[in-house]
mmCIF file of C-alpha atoms in Angstrom:
data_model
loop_
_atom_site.group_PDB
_atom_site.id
_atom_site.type_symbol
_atom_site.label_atom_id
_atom_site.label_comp_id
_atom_site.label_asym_id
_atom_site.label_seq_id
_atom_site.Cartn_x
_atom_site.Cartn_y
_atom_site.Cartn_z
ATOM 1 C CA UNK A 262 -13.460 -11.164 16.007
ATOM 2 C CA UNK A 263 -11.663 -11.721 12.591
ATOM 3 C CA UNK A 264 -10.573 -8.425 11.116
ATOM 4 C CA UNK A 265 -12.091 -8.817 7.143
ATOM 5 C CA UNK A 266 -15.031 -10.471 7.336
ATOM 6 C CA UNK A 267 -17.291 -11.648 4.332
ATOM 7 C CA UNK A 268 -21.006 -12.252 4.251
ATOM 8 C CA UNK A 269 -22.445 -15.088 2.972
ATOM 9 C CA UNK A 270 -19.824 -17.678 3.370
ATOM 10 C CA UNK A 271 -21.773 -19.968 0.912
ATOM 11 C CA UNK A 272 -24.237 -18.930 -1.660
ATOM 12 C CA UNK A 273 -26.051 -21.127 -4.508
ATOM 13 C CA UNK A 274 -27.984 -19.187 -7.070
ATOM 14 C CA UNK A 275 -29.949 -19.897 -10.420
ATOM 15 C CA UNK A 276 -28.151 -18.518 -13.356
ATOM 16 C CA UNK A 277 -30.002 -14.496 -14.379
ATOM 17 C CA UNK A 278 -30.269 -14.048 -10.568
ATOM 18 C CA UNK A 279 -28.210 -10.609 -8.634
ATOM 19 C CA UNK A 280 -26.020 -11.630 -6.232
ATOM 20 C CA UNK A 281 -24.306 -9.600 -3.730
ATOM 21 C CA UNK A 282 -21.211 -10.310 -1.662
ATOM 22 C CA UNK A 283 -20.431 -8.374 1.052
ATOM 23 C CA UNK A 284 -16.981 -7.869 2.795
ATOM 24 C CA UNK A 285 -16.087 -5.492 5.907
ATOM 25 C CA UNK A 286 -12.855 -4.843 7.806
ATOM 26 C CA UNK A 287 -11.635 -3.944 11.004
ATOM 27 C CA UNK A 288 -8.444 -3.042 10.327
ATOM 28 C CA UNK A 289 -8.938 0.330 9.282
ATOM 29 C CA UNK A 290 -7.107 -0.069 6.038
ATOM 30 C CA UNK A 291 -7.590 1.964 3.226
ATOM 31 C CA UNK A 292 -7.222 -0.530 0.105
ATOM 32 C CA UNK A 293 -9.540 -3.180 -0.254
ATOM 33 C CA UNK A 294 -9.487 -6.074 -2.881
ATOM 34 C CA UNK A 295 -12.000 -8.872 -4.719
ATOM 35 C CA UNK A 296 -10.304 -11.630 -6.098
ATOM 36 C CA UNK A 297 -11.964 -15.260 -7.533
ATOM 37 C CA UNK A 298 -10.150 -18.630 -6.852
ATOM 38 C CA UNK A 299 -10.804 -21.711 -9.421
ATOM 39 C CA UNK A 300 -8.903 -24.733 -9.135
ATOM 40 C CA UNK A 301 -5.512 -24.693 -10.870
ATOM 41 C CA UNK A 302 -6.141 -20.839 -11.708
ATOM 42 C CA UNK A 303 -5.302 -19.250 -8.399
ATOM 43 C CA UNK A 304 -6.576 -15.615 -7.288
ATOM 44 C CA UNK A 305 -7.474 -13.730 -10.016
ATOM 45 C CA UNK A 306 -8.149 -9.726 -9.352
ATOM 46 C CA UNK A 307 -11.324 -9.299 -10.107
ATOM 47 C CA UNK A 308 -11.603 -4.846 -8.678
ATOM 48 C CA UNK A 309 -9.691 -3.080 -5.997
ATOM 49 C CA UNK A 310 -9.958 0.109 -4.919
ATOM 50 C CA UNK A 311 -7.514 2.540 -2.933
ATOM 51 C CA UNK A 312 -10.304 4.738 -1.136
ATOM 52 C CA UNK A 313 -13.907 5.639 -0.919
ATOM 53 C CA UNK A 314 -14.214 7.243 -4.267
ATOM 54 C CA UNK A 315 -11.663 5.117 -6.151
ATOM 55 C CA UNK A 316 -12.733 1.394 -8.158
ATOM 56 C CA UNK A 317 -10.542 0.245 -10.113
ATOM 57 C CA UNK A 318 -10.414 -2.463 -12.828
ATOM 58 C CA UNK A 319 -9.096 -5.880 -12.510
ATOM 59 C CA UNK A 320 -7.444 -8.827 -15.097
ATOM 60 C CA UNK A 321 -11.638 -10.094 -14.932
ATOM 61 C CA UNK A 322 -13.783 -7.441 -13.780
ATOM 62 C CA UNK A 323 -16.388 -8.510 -16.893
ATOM 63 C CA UNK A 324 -19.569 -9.031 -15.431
ATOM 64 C CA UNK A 325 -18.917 -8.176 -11.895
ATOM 65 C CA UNK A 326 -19.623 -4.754 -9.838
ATOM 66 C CA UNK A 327 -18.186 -3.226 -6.734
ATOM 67 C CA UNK A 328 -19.224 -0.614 -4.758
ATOM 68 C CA UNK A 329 -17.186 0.838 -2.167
ATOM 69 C CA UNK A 330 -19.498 2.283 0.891
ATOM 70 C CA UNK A 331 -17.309 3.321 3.328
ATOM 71 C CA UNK A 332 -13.804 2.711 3.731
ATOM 72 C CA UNK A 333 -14.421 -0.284 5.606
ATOM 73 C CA UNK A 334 -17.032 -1.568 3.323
ATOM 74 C CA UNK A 335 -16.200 -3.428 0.109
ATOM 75 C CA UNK A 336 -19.461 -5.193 -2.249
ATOM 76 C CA UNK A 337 -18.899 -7.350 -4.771
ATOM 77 C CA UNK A 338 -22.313 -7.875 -6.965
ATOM 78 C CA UNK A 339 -23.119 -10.269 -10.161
ATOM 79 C CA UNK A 340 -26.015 -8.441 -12.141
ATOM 80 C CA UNK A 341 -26.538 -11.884 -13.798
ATOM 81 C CA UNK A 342 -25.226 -15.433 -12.252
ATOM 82 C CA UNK A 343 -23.564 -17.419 -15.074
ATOM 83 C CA UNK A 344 -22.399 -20.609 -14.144
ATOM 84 C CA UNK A 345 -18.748 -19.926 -14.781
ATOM 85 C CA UNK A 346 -18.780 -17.515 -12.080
ATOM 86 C CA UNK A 347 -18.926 -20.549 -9.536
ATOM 87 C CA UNK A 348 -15.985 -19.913 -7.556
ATOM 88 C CA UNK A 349 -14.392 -19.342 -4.287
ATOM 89 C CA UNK A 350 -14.152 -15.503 -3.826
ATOM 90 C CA UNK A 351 -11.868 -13.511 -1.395
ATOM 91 C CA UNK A 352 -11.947 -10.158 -0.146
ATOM 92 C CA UNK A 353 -8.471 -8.378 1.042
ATOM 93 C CA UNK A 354 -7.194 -5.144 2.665
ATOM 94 C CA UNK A 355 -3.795 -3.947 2.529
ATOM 95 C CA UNK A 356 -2.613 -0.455 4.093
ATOM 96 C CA UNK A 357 0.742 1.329 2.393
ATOM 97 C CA UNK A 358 1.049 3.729 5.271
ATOM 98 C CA UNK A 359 4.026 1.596 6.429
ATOM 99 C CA UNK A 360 6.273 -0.951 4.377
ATOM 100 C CA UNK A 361 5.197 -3.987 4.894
ATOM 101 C CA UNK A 362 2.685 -3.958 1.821
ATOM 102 C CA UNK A 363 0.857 -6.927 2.950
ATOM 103 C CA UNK A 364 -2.800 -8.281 2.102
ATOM 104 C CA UNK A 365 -5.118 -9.444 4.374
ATOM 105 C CA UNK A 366 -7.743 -11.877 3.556
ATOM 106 C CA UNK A 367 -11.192 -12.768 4.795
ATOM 107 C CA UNK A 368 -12.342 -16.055 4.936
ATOM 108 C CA UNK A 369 -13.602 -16.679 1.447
ATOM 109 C CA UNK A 370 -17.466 -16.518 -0.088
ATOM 110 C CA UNK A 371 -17.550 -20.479 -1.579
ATOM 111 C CA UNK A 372 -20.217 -19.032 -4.801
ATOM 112 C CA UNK A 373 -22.381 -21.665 -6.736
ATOM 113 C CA UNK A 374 -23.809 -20.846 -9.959
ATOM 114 C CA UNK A 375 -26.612 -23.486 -11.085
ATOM 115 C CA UNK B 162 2.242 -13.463 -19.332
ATOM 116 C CA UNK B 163 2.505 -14.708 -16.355
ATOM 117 C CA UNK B 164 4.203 -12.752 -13.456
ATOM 118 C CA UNK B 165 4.798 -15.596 -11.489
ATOM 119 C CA UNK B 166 5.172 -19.011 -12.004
ATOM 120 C CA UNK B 167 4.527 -22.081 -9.636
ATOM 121 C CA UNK B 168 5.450 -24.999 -12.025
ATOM 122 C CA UNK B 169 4.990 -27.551 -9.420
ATOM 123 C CA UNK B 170 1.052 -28.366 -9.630
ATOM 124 C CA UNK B 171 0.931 -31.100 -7.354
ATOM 125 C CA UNK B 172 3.511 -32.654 -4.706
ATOM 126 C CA UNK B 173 3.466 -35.424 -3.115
ATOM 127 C CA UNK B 174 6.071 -36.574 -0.780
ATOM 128 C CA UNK B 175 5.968 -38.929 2.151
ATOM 129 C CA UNK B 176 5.693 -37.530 6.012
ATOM 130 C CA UNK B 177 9.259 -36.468 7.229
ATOM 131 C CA UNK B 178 10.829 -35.734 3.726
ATOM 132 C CA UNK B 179 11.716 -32.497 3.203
ATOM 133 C CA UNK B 180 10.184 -30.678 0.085
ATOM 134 C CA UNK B 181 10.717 -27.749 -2.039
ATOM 135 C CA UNK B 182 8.162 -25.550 -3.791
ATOM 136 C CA UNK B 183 9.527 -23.145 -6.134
ATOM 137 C CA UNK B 184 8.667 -20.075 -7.585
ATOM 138 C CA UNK B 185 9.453 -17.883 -10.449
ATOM 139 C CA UNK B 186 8.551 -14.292 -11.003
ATOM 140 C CA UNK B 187 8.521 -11.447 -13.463
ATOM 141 C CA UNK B 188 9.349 -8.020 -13.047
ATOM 142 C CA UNK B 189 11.097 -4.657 -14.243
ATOM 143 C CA UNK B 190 10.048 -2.822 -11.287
ATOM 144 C CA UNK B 191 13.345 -2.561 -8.035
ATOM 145 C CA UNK B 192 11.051 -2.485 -5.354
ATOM 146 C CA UNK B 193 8.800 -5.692 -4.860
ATOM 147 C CA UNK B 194 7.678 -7.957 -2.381
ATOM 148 C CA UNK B 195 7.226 -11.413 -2.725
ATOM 149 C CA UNK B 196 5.214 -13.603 -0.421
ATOM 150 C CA UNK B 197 3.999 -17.123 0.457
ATOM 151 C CA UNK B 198 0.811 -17.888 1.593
ATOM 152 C CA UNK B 199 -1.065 -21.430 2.466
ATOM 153 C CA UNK B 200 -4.674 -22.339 1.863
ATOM 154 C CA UNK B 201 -5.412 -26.065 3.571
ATOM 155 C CA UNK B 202 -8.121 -27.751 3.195
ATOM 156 C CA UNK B 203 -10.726 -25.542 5.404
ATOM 157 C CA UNK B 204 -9.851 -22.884 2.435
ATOM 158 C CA UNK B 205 -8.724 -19.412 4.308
ATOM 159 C CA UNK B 206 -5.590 -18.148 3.698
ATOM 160 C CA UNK B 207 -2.618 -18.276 5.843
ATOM 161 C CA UNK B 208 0.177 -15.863 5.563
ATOM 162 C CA UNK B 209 3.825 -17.427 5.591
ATOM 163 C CA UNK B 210 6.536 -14.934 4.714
ATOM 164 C CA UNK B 211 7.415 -11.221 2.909
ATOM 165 C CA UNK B 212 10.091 -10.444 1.460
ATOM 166 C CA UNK B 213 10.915 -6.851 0.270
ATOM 167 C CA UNK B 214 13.517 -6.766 -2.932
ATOM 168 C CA UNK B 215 16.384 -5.555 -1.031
ATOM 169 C CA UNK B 216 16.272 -8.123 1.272
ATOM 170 C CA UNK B 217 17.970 -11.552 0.126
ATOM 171 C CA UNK B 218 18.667 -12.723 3.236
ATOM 172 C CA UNK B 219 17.322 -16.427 3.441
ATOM 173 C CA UNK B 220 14.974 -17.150 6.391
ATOM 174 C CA UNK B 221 13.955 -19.731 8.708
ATOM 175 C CA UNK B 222 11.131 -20.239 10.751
ATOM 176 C CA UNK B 223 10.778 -23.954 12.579
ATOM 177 C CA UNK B 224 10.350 -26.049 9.605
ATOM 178 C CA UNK B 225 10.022 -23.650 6.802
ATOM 179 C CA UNK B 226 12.985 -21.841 5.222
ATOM 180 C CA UNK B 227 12.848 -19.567 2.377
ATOM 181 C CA UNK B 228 15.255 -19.119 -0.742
ATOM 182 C CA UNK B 229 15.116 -15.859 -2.499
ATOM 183 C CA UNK B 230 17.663 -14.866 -5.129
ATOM 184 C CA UNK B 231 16.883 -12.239 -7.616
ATOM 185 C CA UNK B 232 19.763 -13.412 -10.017
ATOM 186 C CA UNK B 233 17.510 -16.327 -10.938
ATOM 187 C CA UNK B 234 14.012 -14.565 -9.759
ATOM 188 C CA UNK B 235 13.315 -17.360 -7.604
ATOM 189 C CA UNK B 236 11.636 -17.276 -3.956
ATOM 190 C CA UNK B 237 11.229 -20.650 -3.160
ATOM 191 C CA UNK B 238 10.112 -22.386 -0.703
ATOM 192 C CA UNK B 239 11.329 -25.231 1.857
ATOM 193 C CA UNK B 240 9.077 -27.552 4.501
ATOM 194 C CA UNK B 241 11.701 -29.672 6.455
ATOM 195 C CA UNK B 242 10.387 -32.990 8.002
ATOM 196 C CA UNK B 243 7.155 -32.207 6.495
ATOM 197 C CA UNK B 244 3.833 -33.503 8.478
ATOM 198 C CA UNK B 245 0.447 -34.350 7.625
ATOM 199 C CA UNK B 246 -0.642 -30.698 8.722
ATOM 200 C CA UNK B 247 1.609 -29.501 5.799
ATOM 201 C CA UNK B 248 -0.872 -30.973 3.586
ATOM 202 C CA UNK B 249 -2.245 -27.680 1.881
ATOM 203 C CA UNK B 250 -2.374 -25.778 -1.504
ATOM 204 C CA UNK B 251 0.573 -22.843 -1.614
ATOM 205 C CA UNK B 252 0.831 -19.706 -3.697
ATOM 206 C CA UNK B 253 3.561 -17.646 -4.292
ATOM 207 C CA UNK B 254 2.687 -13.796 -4.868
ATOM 208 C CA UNK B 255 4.325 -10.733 -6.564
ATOM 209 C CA UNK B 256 3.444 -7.151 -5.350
ATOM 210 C CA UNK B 257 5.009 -4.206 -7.517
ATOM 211 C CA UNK B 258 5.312 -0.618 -6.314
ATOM 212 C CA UNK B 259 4.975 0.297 -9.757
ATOM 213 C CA UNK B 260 1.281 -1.164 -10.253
ATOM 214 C CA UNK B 261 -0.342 0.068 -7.175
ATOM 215 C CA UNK B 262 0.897 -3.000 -4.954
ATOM 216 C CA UNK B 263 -1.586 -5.027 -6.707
ATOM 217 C CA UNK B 264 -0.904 -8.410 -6.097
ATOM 218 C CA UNK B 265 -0.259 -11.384 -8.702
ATOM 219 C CA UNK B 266 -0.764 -14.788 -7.454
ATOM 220 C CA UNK B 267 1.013 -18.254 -9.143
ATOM 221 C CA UNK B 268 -1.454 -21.189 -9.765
ATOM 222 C CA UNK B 269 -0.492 -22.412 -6.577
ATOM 223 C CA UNK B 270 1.069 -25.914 -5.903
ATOM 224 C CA UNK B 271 -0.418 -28.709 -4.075
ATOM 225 C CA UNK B 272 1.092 -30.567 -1.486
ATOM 226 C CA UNK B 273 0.336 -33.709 -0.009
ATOM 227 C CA UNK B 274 2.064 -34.825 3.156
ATOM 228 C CA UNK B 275 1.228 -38.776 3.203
ATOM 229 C CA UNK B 276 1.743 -40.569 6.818
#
């Protein structure tokens, strides 16, 4: 079983509708990231947060949400699609707990905004 | 500004050339990491390589060797005898220990491995 997962792995909405995206890990980590991908752009942050009671901003966190559940539990909503949010969206975990200070990616959540 | 630069949009080269991808970052902070990941066409993301900053060691692994010299903040990237299967998008990334290890991705550059 892959150790991030992300739920749905494509989505197309209506612009005004909520959208949710949903990302879990395995791993056990305690940082977890959202990040957007556009074409020529590459990951943008979008939020991250370091622990259960810890969100933090991103370079584009305007007109997204997060909420962080549970440690391994990581939700990235849009109160209201807008078609420039049509993206490819990645969740990551990372744990600083040793050195190696790498991020771990799930599969991707390929978002359409009509 | 942009922490890291990938000014190489789009490669193309021709199977068994070797190719370079380069990369150029920005950064005050001493301890960094720099890493390489691929994205092909099925669009996950495939870690390559870390590098810490006090490590300048090149490296080698099969067909890919890595470049990484802080005099010139460069951490490029090398694909020997390339193959079709090389065919991906690439990104360079910056993590700072100064910024919460956030990460800062280039653009990313293209690469097209034709038979």
């Amino acid at each position: 079983d892959a150790d991030v997962t992300q739920t749905p792995r494509n989505r197309i909405t209506k612009t005004g509708k909520r959208i949710m995206l949903e990302c879990s890990q395995t791993k056990g980590h305690d940082r977890m990231y959202w990040y957007r991908q556009d074409p020529g752009l590459g990951l943008r942050l979008i939020y991250y947060s370091f622990d259960v009671k810890d969100i933090n901003k991103g370079e584009i966190s305007d007109g997204y949400s997060v909420s962080r559940q549970a440690q391994a539990k990581f939700s990235l909503s849009l109160e209201s699609a807008i078609p420039n949010q049509t993206a490819l969206y990645f969740c990551a975990t990372s744990d600083l707990s040793g050195l190696l200070n790498e991020q771990f990616f799930g599969p991707g959540t390929r978002l359409t905004v009509l | 500004a942009q922490k890291v630069t990938q000014a190489q949009t789009e490669i193309s080269v021709v199977e068994k050339e070797d190719v370079t991808l380069d990369c150029v970052y920005e950064t005050r902070d001493t301890t960094y990491y720099l890493f390489w990941y691929k994205q092909p066409p099925s669009g996950e993301l495939v870690f390559l390589i870390r590098r810490n900053s006090f490590d300048e060691q090149n490296e080698i692994s099969g067909r890919y060797s890595w470049n990484f010299q802080k005099s010139t903040s460069s951490f490029n990237f090398t694909i020997t005898a390339s193959q079709v299967v090389d065919s991906a998008v690439y990104f360079c990334a910056l993590s700072e220990a100064n910024t919460g290890n956030q990460f800062y991705f280039g653009t990313g550059t293209s690469l097209t491995v034709i038979p």
